[in-house]
Amino acid sequence: VPAARRRSRRIAVAIAQELNDKRGEGIHLGNLALVYRDQSLYEQAIQMCRRSSEMAREMGDRSSEGSLLELLGSIYQSRGQHEQAIQVFHQTIAISRTVGAKSREANQVGALGTVYLAQGRYELAIQSLSEAINLAQDVGDKYVECIHLGNFGDALFKLGRLDEAEDAFRQAIPIGDKTWQVAAGAFRGSLARLIAQQNRHDEALALLEVGESQVSIYPEEHAKFLSK
């Protein structure tokens, strides 16, 4: 099945090329990049992202260029290539600001914050994540608000700012319950870890029980949850 998905996307690219349909070719290259990413074929995904984003830029399609660069940044991030991810996220944030894509900008600024978080640059993470939360609230994007409130809590937790971290987790969790339960479960796990350090063990256990039920159908997230 994975090989069949790649083959069908490559056929779509070839058809667009035969028809000299540059826009269609760029779209199908982007779809092929997604398939490669989902199958952990990161080098191929990076190549397809670069080709498709260059085509979008040549056609003056700034919105598509920004989306494809965001995908590229996420691939670099997943590979631990943090400096490359930071560079690309700055590019795509600039594009989103130019075209007025505020919801997309919120997600990209937040993604930049999570790269800083992974690097241990917690003050920069807090700065970016706080901006992302404000942007998400401005446009009413509850999904993005939830994700970055939780990440904001993680950064505060790393700095030992426990009261602020707890507040961020408690804001994120009910939003996640309505928008993306796996995120709510993950942040319940983070909050449980925080309050367990304060010897609030019964409360922590209750959070863990609910959180595990929310992430258990996602094997990768479940494994991360159990590691907490």
PDB file of C-alpha atoms in Angstrom, residues 120-222:
ATOM      1  CA  GLY A 120      16.343  24.056  25.404  1.00  0.00           C
ATOM      2  CA  ARG A 121      16.062  27.754  24.495  1.00  0.00           C
ATOM      3  CA  TYR A 122      13.120  28.173  26.824  1.00  0.00           C
ATOM      4  CA  GLU A 123      12.885  31.970  26.965  1.00  0.00           C
ATOM      5  CA  LEU A 124      12.712  32.155  23.168  1.00  0.00           C
ATOM      6  CA  ALA A 125      10.167  29.331  23.203  1.00  0.00           C
ATOM      7  CA  ILE A 126       7.977  31.242  25.656  1.00  0.00           C
ATOM      8  CA  GLN A 127       8.199  34.379  23.537  1.00  0.00           C
ATOM      9  CA  SER A 128       7.149  32.606  20.325  1.00  0.00           C
ATOM     10  CA  LEU A 129       4.471  30.468  21.963  1.00  0.00           C
ATOM     11  CA  SER A 130       2.941  33.458  23.731  1.00  0.00           C
ATOM     12  CA  GLU A 131       2.721  35.260  20.389  1.00  0.00           C
ATOM     13  CA  ALA A 132       1.171  32.169  18.775  1.00  0.00           C
ATOM     14  CA  ILE A 133      -1.476  31.931  21.505  1.00  0.00           C
ATOM     15  CA  ASN A 134      -2.416  35.588  21.054  1.00  0.00           C
ATOM     16  CA  LEU A 135      -2.666  35.192  17.279  1.00  0.00           C
ATOM     17  CA  ALA A 136      -4.817  32.068  17.628  1.00  0.00           C
ATOM     18  CA  GLN A 137      -7.114  33.832  20.067  1.00  0.00           C
ATOM     19  CA  ASP A 138      -7.424  36.809  17.700  1.00  0.00           C
ATOM     20  CA  VAL A 139      -8.742  34.580  14.893  1.00  0.00           C
ATOM     21  CA  GLY A 140     -10.670  32.176  17.130  1.00  0.00           C
ATOM     22  CA  ASP A 141      -8.593  29.127  16.194  1.00  0.00           C
ATOM     23  CA  LYS A 142      -9.182  26.954  19.250  1.00  0.00           C
ATOM     24  CA  TYR A 143      -7.182  23.989  17.929  1.00  0.00           C
ATOM     25  CA  VAL A 144      -4.003  26.037  17.497  1.00  0.00           C
ATOM     26  CA  GLU A 145      -4.634  27.859  20.772  1.00  0.00           C
ATOM     27  CA  CYS A 146      -4.857  24.540  22.618  1.00  0.00           C
ATOM     28  CA  ILE A 147      -1.659  23.112  21.144  1.00  0.00           C
ATOM     29  CA  HIS A 148       0.438  26.139  21.915  1.00  0.00           C
ATOM     30  CA  LEU A 149      -1.028  26.747  25.363  1.00  0.00           C
ATOM     31  CA  GLY A 150       0.137  23.234  26.228  1.00  0.00           C
ATOM     32  CA  ASN A 151       3.546  23.800  24.679  1.00  0.00           C
ATOM     33  CA  PHE A 152       3.725  27.107  26.543  1.00  0.00           C
ATOM     34  CA  GLY A 153       3.073  25.160  29.736  1.00  0.00           C
ATOM     35  CA  ASP A 154       5.886  22.741  28.897  1.00  0.00           C
ATOM     36  CA  ALA A 155       8.341  25.632  28.422  1.00  0.00           C
ATOM     37  CA  LEU A 156       7.291  27.263  31.692  1.00  0.00           C
ATOM     38  CA  PHE A 157       7.611  23.896  33.455  1.00  0.00           C
ATOM     39  CA  LYS A 158      11.179  23.544  32.165  1.00  0.00           C
ATOM     40  CA  LEU A 159      12.015  26.928  33.687  1.00  0.00           C
ATOM     41  CA  GLY A 160      10.500  25.956  37.037  1.00  0.00           C
ATOM     42  CA  ARG A 161       7.677  28.475  36.723  1.00  0.00           C
ATOM     43  CA  LEU A 162       5.244  25.905  38.077  1.00  0.00           C
ATOM     44  CA  ASP A 163       2.209  28.034  38.901  1.00  0.00           C
ATOM     45  CA  GLU A 164       2.229  29.597  35.435  1.00  0.00           C
ATOM     46  CA  ALA A 165       2.791  26.204  33.816  1.00  0.00           C
ATOM     47  CA  GLU A 166      -0.129  24.690  35.709  1.00  0.00           C
ATOM     48  CA  ASP A 167      -2.362  27.557  34.624  1.00  0.00           C
ATOM     49  CA  ALA A 168      -1.378  27.060  30.970  1.00  0.00           C
ATOM     50  CA  PHE A 169      -2.084  23.309  31.113  1.00  0.00           C
ATOM     51  CA  ARG A 170      -5.437  23.926  32.798  1.00  0.00           C
ATOM     52  CA  GLN A 171      -6.392  26.357  30.040  1.00  0.00           C
ATOM     53  CA  ALA A 172      -5.275  23.974  27.286  1.00  0.00           C
ATOM     54  CA  ILE A 173      -6.984  20.814  28.545  1.00  0.00           C
ATOM     55  CA  PRO A 174     -10.681  21.820  28.270  1.00  0.00           C
ATOM     56  CA  ILE A 175     -10.057  23.333  24.834  1.00  0.00           C
ATOM     57  CA  GLY A 176      -8.392  20.092  23.772  1.00  0.00           C
ATOM     58  CA  ASP A 177     -11.331  18.074  25.119  1.00  0.00           C
ATOM     59  CA  LYS A 178     -13.468  19.852  22.511  1.00  0.00           C
ATOM     60  CA  THR A 179     -10.994  20.111  19.623  1.00  0.00           C
ATOM     61  CA  TRP A 180      -8.352  17.354  19.811  1.00  0.00           C
ATOM     62  CA  GLN A 181      -8.533  14.838  22.626  1.00  0.00           C
ATOM     63  CA  VAL A 182      -5.057  13.405  22.088  1.00  0.00           C
ATOM     64  CA  ALA A 183      -3.621  16.850  22.873  1.00  0.00           C
ATOM     65  CA  ALA A 184      -5.818  17.118  25.961  1.00  0.00           C
ATOM     66  CA  GLY A 185      -4.550  13.712  27.067  1.00  0.00           C
ATOM     67  CA  ALA A 186      -0.926  14.638  26.501  1.00  0.00           C
ATOM     68  CA  PHE A 187      -1.299  17.850  28.484  1.00  0.00           C
ATOM     69  CA  ARG A 188      -3.063  15.995  31.283  1.00  0.00           C
ATOM     70  CA  GLY A 189       0.084  13.861  31.433  1.00  0.00           C
ATOM     71  CA  SER A 190       2.276  16.950  31.641  1.00  0.00           C
ATOM     72  CA  LEU A 191       0.104  18.467  34.358  1.00  0.00           C
ATOM     73  CA  ALA A 192       0.116  15.193  36.294  1.00  0.00           C
ATOM     74  CA  ARG A 193       3.905  15.134  36.211  1.00  0.00           C
ATOM     75  CA  LEU A 194       4.016  18.710  37.486  1.00  0.00           C
ATOM     76  CA  ILE A 195       1.639  18.244  40.401  1.00  0.00           C
ATOM     77  CA  ALA A 196       3.165  14.879  41.344  1.00  0.00           C
ATOM     78  CA  GLN A 197       6.358  16.834  42.072  1.00  0.00           C
ATOM     79  CA  GLN A 198       4.287  18.779  44.602  1.00  0.00           C
ATOM     80  CA  ASN A 199       3.135  15.527  46.281  1.00  0.00           C
ATOM     81  CA  ARG A 200      -0.431  15.929  44.964  1.00  0.00           C
ATOM     82  CA  HIS A 201      -0.470  12.256  44.055  1.00  0.00           C
ATOM     83  CA  ASP A 202      -4.205  11.532  44.068  1.00  0.00           C
ATOM     84  CA  GLU A 203      -4.877  14.419  41.711  1.00  0.00           C
ATOM     85  CA  ALA A 204      -2.006  13.357  39.484  1.00  0.00           C
ATOM     86  CA  LEU A 205      -3.311   9.792  39.283  1.00  0.00           C
ATOM     87  CA  ALA A 206      -6.784  10.971  38.318  1.00  0.00           C
ATOM     88  CA  LEU A 207      -5.310  13.088  35.517  1.00  0.00           C
ATOM     89  CA  LEU A 208      -3.209  10.182  34.267  1.00  0.00           C
ATOM     90  CA  GLU A 209      -6.187   7.843  34.113  1.00  0.00           C
ATOM     91  CA  VAL A 210      -8.217  10.218  31.959  1.00  0.00           C
ATOM     92  CA  GLY A 211      -5.203  11.254  29.889  1.00  0.00           C
ATOM     93  CA  GLU A 212      -4.228   7.685  29.065  1.00  0.00           C
ATOM     94  CA  SER A 213      -7.742   6.914  27.825  1.00  0.00           C
ATOM     95  CA  GLN A 214      -7.509   9.899  25.472  1.00  0.00           C
ATOM     96  CA  VAL A 215      -4.185   8.933  23.878  1.00  0.00           C
ATOM     97  CA  SER A 216      -4.429   5.132  23.952  1.00  0.00           C
ATOM     98  CA  ILE A 217      -5.758   4.787  20.390  1.00  0.00           C
ATOM     99  CA  TYR A 218      -2.655   6.583  19.076  1.00  0.00           C
ATOM    100  CA  PRO A 219       0.283   4.182  19.608  1.00  0.00           C
ATOM    101  CA  GLU A 220       3.054   6.763  19.224  1.00  0.00           C
ATOM    102  CA  GLU A 221       1.395   9.285  21.538  1.00  0.00           C
ATOM    103  CA  HIS A 222       0.517   6.512  23.971  1.00  0.00           C
TER     104      HIS A 222
END
